[in-house]
DNA sequence: CCACCCTAGATTGCGTACAACGTCGAGGAG
DNA sequence: CTCCTCGACGTTGTACGCAATCTAGGGTGG
């Protein structure tokens, strides 16, 4: 009916998926928000079918919870949940980081270095500090590192856990000292990889995650 | 209240999901098999819609791969993939097992003991040996153990990795010595949990998985 | 005053039809 | 003989409509 000939675009389903995921991760859709299929469909200018498919996939990723005949809700996480999520990250990411040492080429290292440098620049206290830009850079850094591990199963296991809103969104929670540590960790990881020392790199990643958990969940 | 204990039982979508998952895990649908939506729909007596939803969810679980306009295929795993999967299991399951020590009640331990005993009975060499029955018991044992860990995030991370056909299906690949070890491990895990020693239990799980990996992937 | 039932509304679940896209095979040209 | 091009088919992607089901609200009886 409504022929919104705005843009031919790619697959509408993937568009809906990406839009919804971004809306959730960015916080536009608050945790616990009531999501109706018709409402979302109208909002995105699509029919219910692709929206429904997107919701199904988001539910599989754990970003939303489907309640029968009651609508879908954005999943909310308790501090215990967050703690558990960091448990998984601590179990997997240091291992992946260690593996990355064996596969990283000079180009890879340069790219990582570049990301680490830019994060240091954007994250440094002062008028130019941009904590929001940090989010994307941080995601890129970790994603690239994970890719270098050449461990698809490990990456898949992590994927359904790291997507969680709070983990990827907040950099504002960091106090100056923790933020400085976090940014330094990135650089140190690159240094360890350059040295070809997987154990070192993995250890830094453990520190990195421990620091992050302390900031976001607090000591337990 | 109308007690419709009839055929249509339960949501058709979940039925399709369960049927397809079982068909894949049991091997009825061979790895790499060409799955068309219409073909599956006719086979299950449903329309394409629920089948499509089931395929989407299976793809999210990693059991099938959706190829655009070419149909879905049951994912197949290389030895390298399997090795990586066991890497993830080795990183997560021992940790979960250790955590289970803190939460297991007497009833839980009895149930685990029962499963371990039954596996010993069914797995013992002789005319009564039933390797197929082992599959279900083994899955129950690991699932129950994972549940006791009270670590939903960890369980979720594992879920998308353990579902893989080859990992859960084959017990025929075990040689007698390895099989005996594997069954003994289950009993030892229960013993360690009874002793309240999470470290011990986790160590046994590491052995258990190492043994399994050696059987299925071979030494590398 | 409380509990229960019953109706009305809304939402999801599923089926079917249409459209777009990609793939595969056959035929012709070089 | 090989490669390219073109057409038909098959498959997926999306829209829409109907039916079943659940939730919520008001009314009634105890």
PDB file of C-alpha atoms in Angstrom, chain B residues 15-35 40 43-44 51 54-66 72-77 135 139 162-170:
ATOM      1  CA  UNK B  15       7.514 -28.063  15.756  1.00  0.00           C
ATOM      2  CA  UNK B  16       9.338 -27.376  12.512  1.00  0.00           C
ATOM      3  CA  UNK B  17      12.358 -26.134  14.427  1.00  0.00           C
ATOM      4  CA  UNK B  18      12.467 -29.190  16.650  1.00  0.00           C
ATOM      5  CA  UNK B  19      11.907 -31.592  13.770  1.00  0.00           C
ATOM      6  CA  UNK B  20      14.568 -30.032  11.609  1.00  0.00           C
ATOM      7  CA  UNK B  21      17.070 -29.851  14.441  1.00  0.00           C
ATOM      8  CA  UNK B  22      16.476 -33.459  15.304  1.00  0.00           C
ATOM      9  CA  UNK B  23      16.737 -34.460  11.652  1.00  0.00           C
ATOM     10  CA  UNK B  24      20.079 -32.738  11.378  1.00  0.00           C
ATOM     11  CA  UNK B  25      21.488 -33.953  14.673  1.00  0.00           C
ATOM     12  CA  UNK B  26      20.379 -37.512  14.031  1.00  0.00           C
ATOM     13  CA  UNK B  27      21.926 -37.490  10.611  1.00  0.00           C
ATOM     14  CA  UNK B  28      18.724 -37.934   8.646  1.00  0.00           C
ATOM     15  CA  UNK B  29      19.728 -34.788   6.861  1.00  0.00           C
ATOM     16  CA  UNK B  30      23.306 -35.303   5.801  1.00  0.00           C
ATOM     17  CA  UNK B  31      25.835 -32.507   6.035  1.00  0.00           C
ATOM     18  CA  UNK B  32      25.784 -30.424   2.912  1.00  0.00           C
ATOM     19  CA  UNK B  33      22.264 -31.480   2.012  1.00  0.00           C
ATOM     20  CA  UNK B  34      20.288 -29.082  -0.137  1.00  0.00           C
ATOM     21  CA  UNK B  35      17.289 -27.801   1.799  1.00  0.00           C
ATOM     22  CA  UNK B  40      10.655 -28.919   3.736  1.00  0.00           C
ATOM     23  CA  UNK B  43       7.563 -32.709   4.045  1.00  0.00           C
ATOM     24  CA  UNK B  44       6.309 -31.290   7.326  1.00  0.00           C
ATOM     25  CA  UNK B  51       9.705 -23.402   7.942  1.00  0.00           C
ATOM     26  CA  UNK B  54      12.832 -22.347  11.717  1.00  0.00           C
ATOM     27  CA  UNK B  55      15.595 -22.105   9.128  1.00  0.00           C
ATOM     28  CA  UNK B  56      16.404 -18.601  10.280  1.00  0.00           C
ATOM     29  CA  UNK B  57      16.778 -19.756  13.851  1.00  0.00           C
ATOM     30  CA  UNK B  58      18.815 -22.787  12.830  1.00  0.00           C
ATOM     31  CA  UNK B  59      21.097 -20.527  10.847  1.00  0.00           C
ATOM     32  CA  UNK B  60      21.561 -18.378  13.932  1.00  0.00           C
ATOM     33  CA  UNK B  61      22.495 -21.512  15.839  1.00  0.00           C
ATOM     34  CA  UNK B  62      24.978 -22.392  13.141  1.00  0.00           C
ATOM     35  CA  UNK B  63      23.357 -25.653  12.111  1.00  0.00           C
ATOM     36  CA  UNK B  64      22.530 -24.562   8.593  1.00  0.00           C
ATOM     37  CA  UNK B  65      23.980 -22.004   6.213  1.00  0.00           C
ATOM     38  CA  UNK B  66      21.643 -19.828   4.177  1.00  0.00           C
ATOM     39  CA  UNK B  72      19.946 -23.647   2.614  1.00  0.00           C
ATOM     40  CA  UNK B  73      22.575 -26.266   3.277  1.00  0.00           C
ATOM     41  CA  UNK B  74      23.358 -28.232   6.395  1.00  0.00           C
ATOM     42  CA  UNK B  75      26.684 -26.914   7.582  1.00  0.00           C
ATOM     43  CA  UNK B  76      29.630 -29.250   7.367  1.00  0.00           C
ATOM     44  CA  UNK B  77      32.688 -29.023   9.549  1.00  0.00           C
ATOM     45  CA  UNK B 135      24.262 -39.909  23.026  1.00  0.00           C
ATOM     46  CA  UNK B 139      23.736 -34.710  26.379  1.00  0.00           C
ATOM     47  CA  UNK B 162      28.001 -27.687  20.924  1.00  0.00           C
ATOM     48  CA  UNK B 163      24.893 -28.194  18.813  1.00  0.00           C
ATOM     49  CA  UNK B 164      27.111 -29.191  15.962  1.00  0.00           C
ATOM     50  CA  UNK B 165      26.159 -32.568  14.561  1.00  0.00           C
ATOM     51  CA  UNK B 166      29.452 -34.367  14.671  1.00  0.00           C
ATOM     52  CA  UNK B 167      30.198 -33.407  18.230  1.00  0.00           C
ATOM     53  CA  UNK B 168      26.984 -34.697  19.691  1.00  0.00           C
ATOM     54  CA  UNK B 169      26.328 -37.588  17.391  1.00  0.00           C
ATOM     55  CA  UNK B 170      29.281 -39.881  17.171  1.00  0.00           C
TER      56      UNK B 170
END
